[in-house]
C-alpha positions as MATLAB code, in Angstrom:
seq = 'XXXXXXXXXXXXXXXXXXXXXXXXXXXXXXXXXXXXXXXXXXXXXXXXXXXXXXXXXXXXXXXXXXXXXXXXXXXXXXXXXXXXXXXXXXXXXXXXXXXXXXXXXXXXXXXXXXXXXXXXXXXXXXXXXXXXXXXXXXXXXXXXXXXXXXXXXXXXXXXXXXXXXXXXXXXXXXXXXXXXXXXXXXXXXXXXXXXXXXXXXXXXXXXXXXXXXXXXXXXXXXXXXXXXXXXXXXXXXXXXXXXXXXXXXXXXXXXXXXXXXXXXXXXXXXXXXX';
ca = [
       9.340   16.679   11.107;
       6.197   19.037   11.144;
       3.354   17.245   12.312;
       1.490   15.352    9.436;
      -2.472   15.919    9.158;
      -4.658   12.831    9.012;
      -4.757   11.491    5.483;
      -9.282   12.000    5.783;
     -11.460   14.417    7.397;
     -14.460   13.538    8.271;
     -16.454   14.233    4.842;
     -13.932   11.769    3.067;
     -14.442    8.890    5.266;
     -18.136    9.295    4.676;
     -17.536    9.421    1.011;
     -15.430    6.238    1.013;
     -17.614    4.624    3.055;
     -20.747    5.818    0.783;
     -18.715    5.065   -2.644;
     -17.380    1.682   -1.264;
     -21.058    0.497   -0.225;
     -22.608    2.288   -3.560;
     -25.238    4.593   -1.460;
     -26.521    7.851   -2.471;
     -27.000   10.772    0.020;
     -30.633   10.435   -0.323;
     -30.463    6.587    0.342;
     -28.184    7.173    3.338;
     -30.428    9.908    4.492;
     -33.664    7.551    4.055;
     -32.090    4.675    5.720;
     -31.000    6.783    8.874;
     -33.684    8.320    9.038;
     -32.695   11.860    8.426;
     -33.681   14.801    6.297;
     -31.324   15.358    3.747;
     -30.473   18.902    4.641;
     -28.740   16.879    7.808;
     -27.152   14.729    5.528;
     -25.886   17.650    3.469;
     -24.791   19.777    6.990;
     -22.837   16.769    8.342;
     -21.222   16.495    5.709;
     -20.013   20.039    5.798;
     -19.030   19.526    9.151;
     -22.416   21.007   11.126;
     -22.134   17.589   13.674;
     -24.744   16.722   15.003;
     -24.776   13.945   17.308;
     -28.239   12.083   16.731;
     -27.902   12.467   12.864;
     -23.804   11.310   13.392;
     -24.810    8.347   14.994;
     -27.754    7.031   12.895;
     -25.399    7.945    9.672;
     -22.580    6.157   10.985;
     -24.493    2.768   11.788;
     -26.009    2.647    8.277;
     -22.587    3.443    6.998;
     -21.396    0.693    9.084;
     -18.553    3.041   11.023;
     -18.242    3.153   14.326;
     -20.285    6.139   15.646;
     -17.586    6.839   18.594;
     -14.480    7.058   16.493;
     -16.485    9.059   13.857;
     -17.990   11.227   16.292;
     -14.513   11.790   17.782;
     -12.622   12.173   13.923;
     -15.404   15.153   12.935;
     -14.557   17.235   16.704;
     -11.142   16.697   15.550;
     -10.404   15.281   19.152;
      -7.915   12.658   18.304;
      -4.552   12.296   16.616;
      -2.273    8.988   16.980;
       0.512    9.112   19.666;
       3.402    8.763   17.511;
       5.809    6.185   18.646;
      10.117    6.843   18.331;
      12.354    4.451   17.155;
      15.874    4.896   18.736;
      17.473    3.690   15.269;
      16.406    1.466   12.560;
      13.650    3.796   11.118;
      13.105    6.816    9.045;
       9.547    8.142    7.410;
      10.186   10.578    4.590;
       6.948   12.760    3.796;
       7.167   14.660    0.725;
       4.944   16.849   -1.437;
       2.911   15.467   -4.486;
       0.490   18.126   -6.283;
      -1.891   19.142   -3.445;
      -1.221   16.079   -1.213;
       1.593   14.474    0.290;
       2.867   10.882    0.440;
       5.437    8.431    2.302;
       8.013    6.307    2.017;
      10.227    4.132    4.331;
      13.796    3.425    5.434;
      14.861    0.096    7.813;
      18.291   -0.876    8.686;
      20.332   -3.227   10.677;
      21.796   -0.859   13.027;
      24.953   -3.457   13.207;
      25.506   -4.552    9.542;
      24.260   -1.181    8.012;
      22.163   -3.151    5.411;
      18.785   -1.674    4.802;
      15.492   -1.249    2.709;
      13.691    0.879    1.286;
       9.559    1.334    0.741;
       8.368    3.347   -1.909;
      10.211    6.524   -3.314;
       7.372    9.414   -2.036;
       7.529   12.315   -4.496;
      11.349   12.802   -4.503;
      13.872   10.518   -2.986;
      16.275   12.889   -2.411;
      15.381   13.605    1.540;
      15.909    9.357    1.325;
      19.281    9.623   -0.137;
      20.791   11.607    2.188;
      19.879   10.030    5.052;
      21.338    6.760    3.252;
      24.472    8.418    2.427;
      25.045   10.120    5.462;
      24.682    7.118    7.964;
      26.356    4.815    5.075;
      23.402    2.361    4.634;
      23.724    0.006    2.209;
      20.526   -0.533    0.290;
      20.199   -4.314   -0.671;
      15.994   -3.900   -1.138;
      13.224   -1.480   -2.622;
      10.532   -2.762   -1.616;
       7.295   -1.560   -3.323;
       3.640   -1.229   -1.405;
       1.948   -1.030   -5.007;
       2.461    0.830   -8.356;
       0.496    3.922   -8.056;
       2.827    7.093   -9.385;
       3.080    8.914   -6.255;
       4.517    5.826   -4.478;
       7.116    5.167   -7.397;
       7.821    8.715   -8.877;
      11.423    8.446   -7.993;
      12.138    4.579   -8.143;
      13.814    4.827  -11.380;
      17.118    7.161   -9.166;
      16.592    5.737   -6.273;
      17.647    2.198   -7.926;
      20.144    3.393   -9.842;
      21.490    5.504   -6.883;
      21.460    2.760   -4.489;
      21.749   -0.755   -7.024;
      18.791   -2.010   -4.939;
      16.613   -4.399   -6.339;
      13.220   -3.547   -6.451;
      10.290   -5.885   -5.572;
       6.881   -5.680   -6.373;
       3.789   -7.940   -5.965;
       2.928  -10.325   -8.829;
      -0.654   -9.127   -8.671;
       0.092   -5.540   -9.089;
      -0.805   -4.509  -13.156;
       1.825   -2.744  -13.596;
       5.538   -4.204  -13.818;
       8.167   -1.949  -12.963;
      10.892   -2.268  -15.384;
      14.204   -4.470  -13.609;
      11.575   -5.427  -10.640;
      11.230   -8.870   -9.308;
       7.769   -9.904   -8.157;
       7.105  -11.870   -5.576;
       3.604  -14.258   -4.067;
       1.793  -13.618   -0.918;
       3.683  -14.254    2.363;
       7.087  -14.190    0.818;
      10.283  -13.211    3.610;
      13.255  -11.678    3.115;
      16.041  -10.432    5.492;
      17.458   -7.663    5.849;
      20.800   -8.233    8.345;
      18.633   -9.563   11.846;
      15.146   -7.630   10.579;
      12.736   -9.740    9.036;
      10.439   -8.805    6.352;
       7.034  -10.599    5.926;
       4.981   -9.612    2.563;
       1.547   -9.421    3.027;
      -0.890   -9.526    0.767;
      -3.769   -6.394    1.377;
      -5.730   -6.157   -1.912;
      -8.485   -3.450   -2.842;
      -6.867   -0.342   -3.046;
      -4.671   -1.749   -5.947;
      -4.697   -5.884   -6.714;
      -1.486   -6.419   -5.146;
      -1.657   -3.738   -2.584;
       1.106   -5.522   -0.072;
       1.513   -4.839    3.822;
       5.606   -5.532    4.683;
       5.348   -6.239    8.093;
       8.791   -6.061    9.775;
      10.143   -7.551   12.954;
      13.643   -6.868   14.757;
      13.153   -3.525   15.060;
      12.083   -1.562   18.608;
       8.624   -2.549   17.757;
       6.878   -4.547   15.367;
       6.325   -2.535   11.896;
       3.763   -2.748    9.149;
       4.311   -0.644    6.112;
       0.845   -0.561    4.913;
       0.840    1.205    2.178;
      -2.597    2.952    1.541;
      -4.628    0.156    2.528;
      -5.122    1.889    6.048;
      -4.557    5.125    6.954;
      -4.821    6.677   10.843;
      -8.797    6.909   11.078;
      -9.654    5.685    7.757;
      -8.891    2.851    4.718;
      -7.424    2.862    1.404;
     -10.235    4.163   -0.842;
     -11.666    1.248   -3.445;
     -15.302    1.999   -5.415;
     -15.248   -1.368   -6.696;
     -13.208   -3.309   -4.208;
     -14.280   -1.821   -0.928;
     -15.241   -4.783    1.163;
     -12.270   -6.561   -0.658;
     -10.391   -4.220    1.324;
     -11.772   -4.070    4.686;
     -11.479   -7.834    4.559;
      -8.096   -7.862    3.857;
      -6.817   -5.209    6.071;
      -8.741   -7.304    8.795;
      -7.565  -10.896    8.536;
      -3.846   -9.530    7.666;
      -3.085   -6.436    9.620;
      -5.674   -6.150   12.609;
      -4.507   -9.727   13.661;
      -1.002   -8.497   14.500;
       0.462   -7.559   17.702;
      -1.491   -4.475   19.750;
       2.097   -2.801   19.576;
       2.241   -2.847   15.729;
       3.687    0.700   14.547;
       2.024    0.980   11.401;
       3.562    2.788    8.728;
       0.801    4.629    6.137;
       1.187    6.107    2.524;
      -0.086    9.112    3.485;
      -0.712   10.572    7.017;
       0.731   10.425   10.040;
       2.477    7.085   11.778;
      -0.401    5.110   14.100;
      -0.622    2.235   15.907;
      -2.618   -1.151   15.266;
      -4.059   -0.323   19.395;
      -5.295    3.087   18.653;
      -6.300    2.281   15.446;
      -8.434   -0.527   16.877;
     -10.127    2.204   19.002;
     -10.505    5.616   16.873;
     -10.344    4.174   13.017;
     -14.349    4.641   12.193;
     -14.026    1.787   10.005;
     -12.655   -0.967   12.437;
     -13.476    0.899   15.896;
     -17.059   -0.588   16.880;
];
C-alpha cells in the first residue's frame, strides 16, 4: 500500500484546536502575544519558532510535537502484522478513509470495521483467504465510514453492531453499551466508548493478535484528534481515560491516516505530547 499522508497538517490542528476551545485568530494572537500577521504566516506554514511556541501553549498543544508536525519531520513507524490484519484505504470525494479486517488465523472467523468508501478491496481479501465474517463492527455512523455497509452485510451475512448512543440506527444493526466484549475465534474485542467526534464514537480495542489493537475510529488520528466544535474537551477526555491508558505497544488503527502507535503518539500527537 502507498504510503498514507497524515490525516492534519499543521494549519488543521491549529484550527481544531482554535474551533474546539472557541478562540479567534485575534484572541489567540493577543493571548500569545503575537502580531497577527504571525498568526496569519504560521498558519500558512511561515514557522517560526518563538511565535510556534507561544501559539501552541495558549492552544494548549505541545510546542515540540507541533513544532516537529509543521517541519514535517515525523511520520509513525508503521508496525506489520504477520496475519490477522488488513487496513483497506479507499477514496471518498477529496479525502480518503479506513476500514478494518481481524481474523483468527486458525478458525478463519473474522470482523470487520467500517466499510471505507467501497468494500470491494475488503471482499476480496475475505474471499480469497476464505474468512468467514461473523461481525461488522461499526466505529460510528458518519457516511464515509458506512457507504458500503448495506453489500458488505449482505455479501458477508455479518451482523452489524453499532453503539446505542450513536443517532443514527443502521437498519438490521444491533447496538450495544459501553465496554461490551465479543469474540471473535481466540481475539477478543473490547468496545470502548470515545465520545465527541460523534455521541457514540466507539474505540474496539482488540487483543490476541501480534500486538494489542485499537480501532479508533476518528477520535484520534496520527498527530491530531477527531475534530468536535461543540464537544472538543468531551473528546480529549475521552480519548485520554480510554485509549492513552492502554498498553505503550497499542497499534492503533485510525479512520483516516496512516496506522500509529499509542508510544509515538504519546510523544509527537500535539494534542497529548507535552
Amino acid at each position: 500500500m502507498p504510503r498514507i499522508p497524515l490525516e492534519d497538517n499543521l494549519e488543521d490542528v491549529l484550527r481544531k484546536a482554535q474551533r474546539g476551545l472557541h478562540l479567534t485568530d485575534e484572541e489567540v494572537a493577543r493571548r500569545a502575544e503575537v502580531s497577527p500577521a504571525e498568526m496569519a504566516a504560521l498558519k500558512e506554514g511561515e514557522i517560526n519558532d518563538a511565535v510556534l511556541r507561544r501559539v501552541a501553549r495558549h492552544l494548549q498543544l505541545g510546542p515540540n510535537a507541533l513544532g516537529d508536525l509543521a517541519r514535517k519531520r515525523w511520520y509513525p513507524e508503521q508496525p506489520l502484522f504477520p496475519r490477522g490484519f488488513l487496513m483497506f484505504n479507499t477514496p471518498f470525494g477529496e479525502m480518503s478513509v479506513n476500514s478494518y479486517l481481524v481474523w483468527d488465523s486458525r478458525t478463519l472467523q473474522a470482523a470487520a470495521f467500517d466499510t471505507g468508501a467501497t468494500a470491494e478491496p475488503m471482499l476480496v481479501e475475505i474471499r480469497t483467504a476464505g474468512l468467514q465474517v461473523r461481525d461488522i463492527f461499526i466505529t460510528h455512523t458518519h457516511e464515509d465510514h458506512i457507504a458500503d455497509l448495506a453489500r458488505l452485510a449482505a455479501e458477508t451475512g455479518a451482523q452489524v453492531w453499532s453503539s446505542e448512543l450513536e443517532s443514527v440506527r443502521l437498519s438490521g444493526a444491533k447496538t450495544f453499551r459501553d465496554a461490551a466484549h465479543f469474540h471473535v475465534g481466540s481475539l477478543e474485542i473490547k468496545a470502548l466508548l470515545t465520545p465527541g467526534h460523534s455521541p457514540g464514537q466507539v474505540t474496539y480495542y482488540v487483543t490476541g493478535l501480534s500486538y494489542p489493537l485499537a480501532i479508533v475510529g476518528d477520535s484520534l488520528f496520527a498527530s491530531s484528534t477527531g475534530g468536535s466544535d461543540q464537544h472538543f474537551r468531551e473528546q480529549l477526555q475521552a480519548n485520554r481515560s480510554r485509549i492513552f491508558t492502554l498498553p505503550r505497544d497499542t497499534v492503533l488503527a485510525p479512520g483516516h491516516g496512516p496506522l500509529t502507535t499509542l508510544a509515538q503518539e504519546k510523544a509527537h500527537n500535539p494534542f497529548y505530547a507535552r
